[in-house]
Short mmCIF file of C-alpha atoms in Angstrom, two decimals:
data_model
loop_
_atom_site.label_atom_id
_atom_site.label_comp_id
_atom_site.label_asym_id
_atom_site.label_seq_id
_atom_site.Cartn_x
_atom_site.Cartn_y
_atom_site.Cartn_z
CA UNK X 1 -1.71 -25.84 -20.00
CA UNK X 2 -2.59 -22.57 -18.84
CA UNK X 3 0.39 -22.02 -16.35
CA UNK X 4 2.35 -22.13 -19.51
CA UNK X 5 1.37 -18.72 -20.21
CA UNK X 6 1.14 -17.44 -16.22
CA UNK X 7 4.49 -15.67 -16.57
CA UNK X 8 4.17 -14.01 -19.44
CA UNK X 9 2.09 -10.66 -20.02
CA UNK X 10 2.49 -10.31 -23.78
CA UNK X 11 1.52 -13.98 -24.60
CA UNK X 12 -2.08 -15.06 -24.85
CA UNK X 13 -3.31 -18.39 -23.60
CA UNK X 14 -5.27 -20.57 -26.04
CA UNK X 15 -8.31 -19.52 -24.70
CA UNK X 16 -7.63 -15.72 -25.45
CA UNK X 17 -6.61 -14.62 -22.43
CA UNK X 18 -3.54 -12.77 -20.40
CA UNK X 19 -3.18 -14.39 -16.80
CA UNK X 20 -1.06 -12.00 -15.77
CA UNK X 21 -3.55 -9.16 -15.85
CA UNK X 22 -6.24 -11.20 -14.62
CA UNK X 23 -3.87 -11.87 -11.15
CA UNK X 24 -3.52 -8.39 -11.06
CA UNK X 25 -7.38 -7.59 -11.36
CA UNK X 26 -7.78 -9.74 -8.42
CA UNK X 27 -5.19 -8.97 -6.54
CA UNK X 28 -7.66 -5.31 -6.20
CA UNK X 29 -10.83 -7.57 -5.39
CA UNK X 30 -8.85 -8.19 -1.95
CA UNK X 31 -7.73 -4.43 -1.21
CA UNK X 32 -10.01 -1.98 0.45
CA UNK X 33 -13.27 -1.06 -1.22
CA UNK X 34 -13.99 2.00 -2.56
CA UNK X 35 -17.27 3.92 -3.81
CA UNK X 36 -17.59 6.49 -5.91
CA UNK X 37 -21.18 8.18 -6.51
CA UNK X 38 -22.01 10.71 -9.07
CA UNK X 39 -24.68 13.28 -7.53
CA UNK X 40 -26.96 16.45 -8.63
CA UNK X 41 -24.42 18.71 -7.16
CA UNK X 42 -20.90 16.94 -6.61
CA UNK X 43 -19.41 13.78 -6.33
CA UNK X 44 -18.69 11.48 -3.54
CA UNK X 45 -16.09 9.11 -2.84
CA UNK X 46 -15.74 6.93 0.10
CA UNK X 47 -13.02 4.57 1.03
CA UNK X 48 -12.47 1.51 3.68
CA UNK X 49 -9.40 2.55 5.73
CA UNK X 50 -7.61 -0.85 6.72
CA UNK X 51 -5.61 -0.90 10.32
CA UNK X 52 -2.89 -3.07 9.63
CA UNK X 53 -1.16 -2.06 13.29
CA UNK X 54 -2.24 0.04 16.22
CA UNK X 55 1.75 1.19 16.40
CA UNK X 56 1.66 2.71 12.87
CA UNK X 57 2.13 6.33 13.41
CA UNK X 58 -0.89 8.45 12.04
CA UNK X 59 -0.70 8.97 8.20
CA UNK X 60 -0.06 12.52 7.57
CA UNK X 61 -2.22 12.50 4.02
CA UNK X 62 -4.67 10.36 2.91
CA UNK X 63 -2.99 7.32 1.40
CA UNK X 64 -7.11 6.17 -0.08
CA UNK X 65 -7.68 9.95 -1.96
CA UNK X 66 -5.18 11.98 -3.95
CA UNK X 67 -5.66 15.21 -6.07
CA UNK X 68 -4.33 15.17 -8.96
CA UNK X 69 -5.25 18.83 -10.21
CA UNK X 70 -7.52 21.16 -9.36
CA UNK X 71 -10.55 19.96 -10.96
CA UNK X 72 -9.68 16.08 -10.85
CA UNK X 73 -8.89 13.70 -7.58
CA UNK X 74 -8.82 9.74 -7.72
CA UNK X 75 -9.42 7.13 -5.34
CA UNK X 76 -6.67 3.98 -4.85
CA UNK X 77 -7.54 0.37 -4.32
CA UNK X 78 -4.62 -1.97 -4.58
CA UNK X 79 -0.91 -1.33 -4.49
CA UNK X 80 -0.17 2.26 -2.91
CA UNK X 81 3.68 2.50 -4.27
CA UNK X 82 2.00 1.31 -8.14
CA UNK X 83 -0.69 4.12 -7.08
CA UNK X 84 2.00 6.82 -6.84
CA UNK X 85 3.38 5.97 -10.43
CA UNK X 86 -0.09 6.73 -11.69
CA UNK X 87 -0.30 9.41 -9.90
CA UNK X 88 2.52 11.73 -10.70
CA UNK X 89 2.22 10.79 -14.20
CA UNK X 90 -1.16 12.29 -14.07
CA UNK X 91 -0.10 15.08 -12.06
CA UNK X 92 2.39 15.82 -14.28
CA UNK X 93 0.38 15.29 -17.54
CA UNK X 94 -2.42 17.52 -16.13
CA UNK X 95 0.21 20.40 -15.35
CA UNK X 96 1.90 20.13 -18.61
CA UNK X 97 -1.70 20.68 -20.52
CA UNK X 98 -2.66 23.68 -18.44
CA UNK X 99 0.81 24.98 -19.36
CA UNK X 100 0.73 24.52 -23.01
CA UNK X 101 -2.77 25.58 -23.64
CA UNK X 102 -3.96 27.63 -20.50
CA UNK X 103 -6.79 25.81 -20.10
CA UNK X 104 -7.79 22.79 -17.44
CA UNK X 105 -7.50 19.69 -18.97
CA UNK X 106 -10.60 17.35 -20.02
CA UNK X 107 -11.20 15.15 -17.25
CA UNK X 108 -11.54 12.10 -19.31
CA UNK X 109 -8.39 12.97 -21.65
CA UNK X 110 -6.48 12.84 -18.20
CA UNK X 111 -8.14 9.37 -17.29
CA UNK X 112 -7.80 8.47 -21.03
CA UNK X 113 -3.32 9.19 -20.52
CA UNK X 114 -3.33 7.37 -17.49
CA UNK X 115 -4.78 3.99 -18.86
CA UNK X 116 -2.72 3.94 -21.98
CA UNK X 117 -0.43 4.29 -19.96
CA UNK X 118 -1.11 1.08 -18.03
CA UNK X 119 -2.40 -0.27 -20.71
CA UNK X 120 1.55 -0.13 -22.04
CA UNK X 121 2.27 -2.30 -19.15
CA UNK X 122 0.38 -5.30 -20.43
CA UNK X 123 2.19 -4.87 -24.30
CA UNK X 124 5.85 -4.63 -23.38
CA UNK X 125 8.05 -8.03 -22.49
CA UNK X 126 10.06 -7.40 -18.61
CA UNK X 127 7.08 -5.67 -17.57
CA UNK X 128 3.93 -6.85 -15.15
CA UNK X 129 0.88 -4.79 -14.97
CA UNK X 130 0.35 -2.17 -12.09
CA UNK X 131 -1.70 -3.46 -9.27
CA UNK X 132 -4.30 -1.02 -8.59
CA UNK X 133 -7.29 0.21 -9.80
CA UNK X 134 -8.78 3.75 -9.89
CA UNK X 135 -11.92 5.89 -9.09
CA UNK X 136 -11.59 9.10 -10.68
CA UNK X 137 -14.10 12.18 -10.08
CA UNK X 138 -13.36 15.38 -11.55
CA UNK X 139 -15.34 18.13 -13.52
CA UNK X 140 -14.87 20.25 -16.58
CA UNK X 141 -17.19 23.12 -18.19
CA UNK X 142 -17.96 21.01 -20.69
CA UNK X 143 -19.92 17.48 -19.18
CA UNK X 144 -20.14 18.75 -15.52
CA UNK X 145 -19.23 16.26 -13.01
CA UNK X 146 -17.60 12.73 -14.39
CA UNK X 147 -17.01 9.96 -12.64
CA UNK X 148 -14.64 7.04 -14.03
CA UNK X 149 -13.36 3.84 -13.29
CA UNK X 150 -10.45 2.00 -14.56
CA UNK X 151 -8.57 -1.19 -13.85
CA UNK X 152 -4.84 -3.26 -14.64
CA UNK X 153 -5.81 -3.81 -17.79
CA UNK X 154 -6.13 0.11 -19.04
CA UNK X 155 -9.47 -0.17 -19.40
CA UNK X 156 -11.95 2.31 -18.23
CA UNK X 157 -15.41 3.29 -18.09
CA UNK X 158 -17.86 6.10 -16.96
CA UNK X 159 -20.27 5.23 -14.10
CA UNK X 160 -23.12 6.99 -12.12
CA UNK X 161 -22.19 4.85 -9.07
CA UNK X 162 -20.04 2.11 -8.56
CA UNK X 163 -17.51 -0.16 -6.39
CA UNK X 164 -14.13 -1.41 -6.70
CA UNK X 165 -12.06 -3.42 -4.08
CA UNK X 166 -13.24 -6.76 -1.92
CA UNK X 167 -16.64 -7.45 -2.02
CA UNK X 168 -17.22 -5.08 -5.05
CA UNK X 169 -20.15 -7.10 -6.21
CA UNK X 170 -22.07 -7.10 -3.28
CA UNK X 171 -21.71 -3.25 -2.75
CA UNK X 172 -23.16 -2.82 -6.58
CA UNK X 173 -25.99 -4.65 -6.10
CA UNK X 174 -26.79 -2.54 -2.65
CA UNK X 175 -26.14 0.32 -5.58
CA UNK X 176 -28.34 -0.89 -8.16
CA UNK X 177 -31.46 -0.97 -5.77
CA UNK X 178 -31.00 1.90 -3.86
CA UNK X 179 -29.16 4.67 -6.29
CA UNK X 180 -32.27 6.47 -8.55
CA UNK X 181 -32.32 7.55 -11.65
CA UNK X 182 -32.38 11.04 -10.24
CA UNK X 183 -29.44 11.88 -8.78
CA UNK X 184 -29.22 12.52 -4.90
CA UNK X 185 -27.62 15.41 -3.49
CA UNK X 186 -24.07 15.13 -2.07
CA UNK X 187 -25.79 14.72 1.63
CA UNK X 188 -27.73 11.15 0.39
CA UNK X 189 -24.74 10.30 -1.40
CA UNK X 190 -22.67 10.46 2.16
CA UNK X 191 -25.17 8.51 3.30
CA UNK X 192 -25.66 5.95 0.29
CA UNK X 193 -22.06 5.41 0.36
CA UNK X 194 -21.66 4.62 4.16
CA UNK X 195 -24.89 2.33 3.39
CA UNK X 196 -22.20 0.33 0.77
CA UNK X 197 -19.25 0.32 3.17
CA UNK X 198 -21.08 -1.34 5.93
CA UNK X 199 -22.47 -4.30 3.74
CA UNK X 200 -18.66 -4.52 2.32
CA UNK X 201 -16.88 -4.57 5.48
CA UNK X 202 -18.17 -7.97 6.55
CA UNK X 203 -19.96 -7.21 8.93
CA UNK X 204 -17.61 -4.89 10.93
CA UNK X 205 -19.55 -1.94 13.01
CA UNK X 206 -18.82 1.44 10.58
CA UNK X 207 -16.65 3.89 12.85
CA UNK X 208 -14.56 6.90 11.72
CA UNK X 209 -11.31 5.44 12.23
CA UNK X 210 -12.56 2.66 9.29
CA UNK X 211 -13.87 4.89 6.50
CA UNK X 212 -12.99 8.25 5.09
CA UNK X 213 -15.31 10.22 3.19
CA UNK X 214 -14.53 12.53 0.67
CA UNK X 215 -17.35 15.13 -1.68
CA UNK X 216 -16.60 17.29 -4.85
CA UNK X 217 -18.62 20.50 -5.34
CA UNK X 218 -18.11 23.53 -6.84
CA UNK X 219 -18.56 26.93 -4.72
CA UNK X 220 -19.78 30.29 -5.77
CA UNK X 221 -16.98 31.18 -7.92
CA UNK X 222 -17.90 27.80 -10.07
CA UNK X 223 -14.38 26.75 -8.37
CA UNK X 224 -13.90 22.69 -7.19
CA UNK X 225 -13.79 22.44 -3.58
CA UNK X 226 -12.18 18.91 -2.55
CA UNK X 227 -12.78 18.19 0.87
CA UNK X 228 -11.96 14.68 3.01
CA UNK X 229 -14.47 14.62 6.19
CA UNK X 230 -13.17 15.45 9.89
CA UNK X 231 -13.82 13.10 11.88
CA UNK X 232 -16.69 15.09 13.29
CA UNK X 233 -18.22 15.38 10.17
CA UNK X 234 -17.78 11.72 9.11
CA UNK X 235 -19.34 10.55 12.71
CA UNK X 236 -22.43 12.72 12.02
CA UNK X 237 -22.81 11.09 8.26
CA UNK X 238 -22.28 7.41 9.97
CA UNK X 239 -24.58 8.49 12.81
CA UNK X 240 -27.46 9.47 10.42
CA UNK X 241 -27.06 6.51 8.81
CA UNK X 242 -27.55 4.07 11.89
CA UNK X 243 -30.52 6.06 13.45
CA UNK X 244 -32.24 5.58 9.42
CA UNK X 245 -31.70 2.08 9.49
CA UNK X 246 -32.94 1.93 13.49
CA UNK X 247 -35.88 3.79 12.21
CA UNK X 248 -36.96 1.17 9.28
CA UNK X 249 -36.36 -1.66 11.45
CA UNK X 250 -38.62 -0.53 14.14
CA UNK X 251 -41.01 0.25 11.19
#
């Protein structure tokens, strides 16, 4: 009975559900995984980086991180070409309320616009939900650092620490043991989010050209500083890692 309603996203199944988003929330639990961890100074986010062909020419931006204003960046797991939808209707949002009131917008009323927005996708007939799934950071005067999460479905939520992508599940429980109630600093959180990558990536050895690492912190001026790792940067984060865990195992 239920593949009656597969086709449709406005109809609901007898058992109260919409297949159609469902397929599209799984559809992101086979894309790349991506962390996001809230710490005492900043906010991480780190993302699995997915080779598809060594004759690809070198991506010129990140296609995992995006800024979306100056106090606000998201990380993509899923569709890109849905991503960049989301995106620039975030973008453009964010501008438009810095125009009109000369002020940065709240970093949760710009996550709030951008899942009504998909959310509107699920409602309309001719439509199918977007395929990817979000990890916005950002920070605002008013609740300091922020760190959301949101899905196909519009739905979203606020999180210390937490995974999207394949093997999401495993990469929270890692979380849920080793993230503590105080916050690390931006450094740990590097390091705790490397930690997640490598039990995510089945098993594959963590390298530069795998993962990219990006932190959020404010400098002197009380201005956000985005910043994606070098590669030099990233190796010494991945290296510190490896010669911790060499150092409990001889233990």
């Amino acid at each position: 009975m239920a593949r009656r309603y597969d086709s449709s996203t406005t109809t609901f199944s007898p058992e109260g559900r919409l297949h159609q988003v469902e397929y599209a929330i799984e559809a992101i639990n086979n894309a790349g995984t991506c962390v996001g961890i809230l710490a005492n100074d900043g906010i991480v986010m780190a993302s699995e980086r997915r080779i598809t062909s060594g004759l690809l020419a070198p991506a010129k931006t990140s296609e995992k991180t995006y800024k979306l204003c100056d106090h606000a960046a998201c990380n993509v797991a899923g569709l890109t070409a849905d991503a960049n939808i989301l995106i620039d209707q975030a973008r453009i949002y964010a501008a438009r309320n810095h125009y009109v009131y000369q002020d940065p917008i709240p970093v949760e009323q710009l996550v709030e616009h951008v899942c009504n927005y998909k959310q509107a996708y699920t409602q309309y007939g001719g439509l199918r939900p977007f395929g990817v799934a979000f990890l916005f950071a950002g920070y605002d005067t008013q609740h300091g650092f922020q760190l959301y999460q949101s899905d196909p479905s519009g739905n979203y939520s606020g999180w210390k620490a937490t995974v999207i992508g394949s093997n999401n599940q495993a990469g929270k429980s890692l979380l849920k043991t080793e993230y503590k109630e105080e916050a690390p600093s931006v450094q740990e959180a590097l390091m705790l989010a490397v930690k997640v990558l490598n039990k995510t990536m089945d098993g594959t050895a963590a390298s530069v050209e795998k993962m990219e690492l990006f932190r959020m912190t404010l400098d002197e001026d009380g201005n956000c500083q985005h910043h994606i790792l070098t590669a030099n940067e990233a190796k010494q984060v991945i290296d510190s890692v490896t010669a911790e865990a060499s150092s409990s195992g001889d233990s």
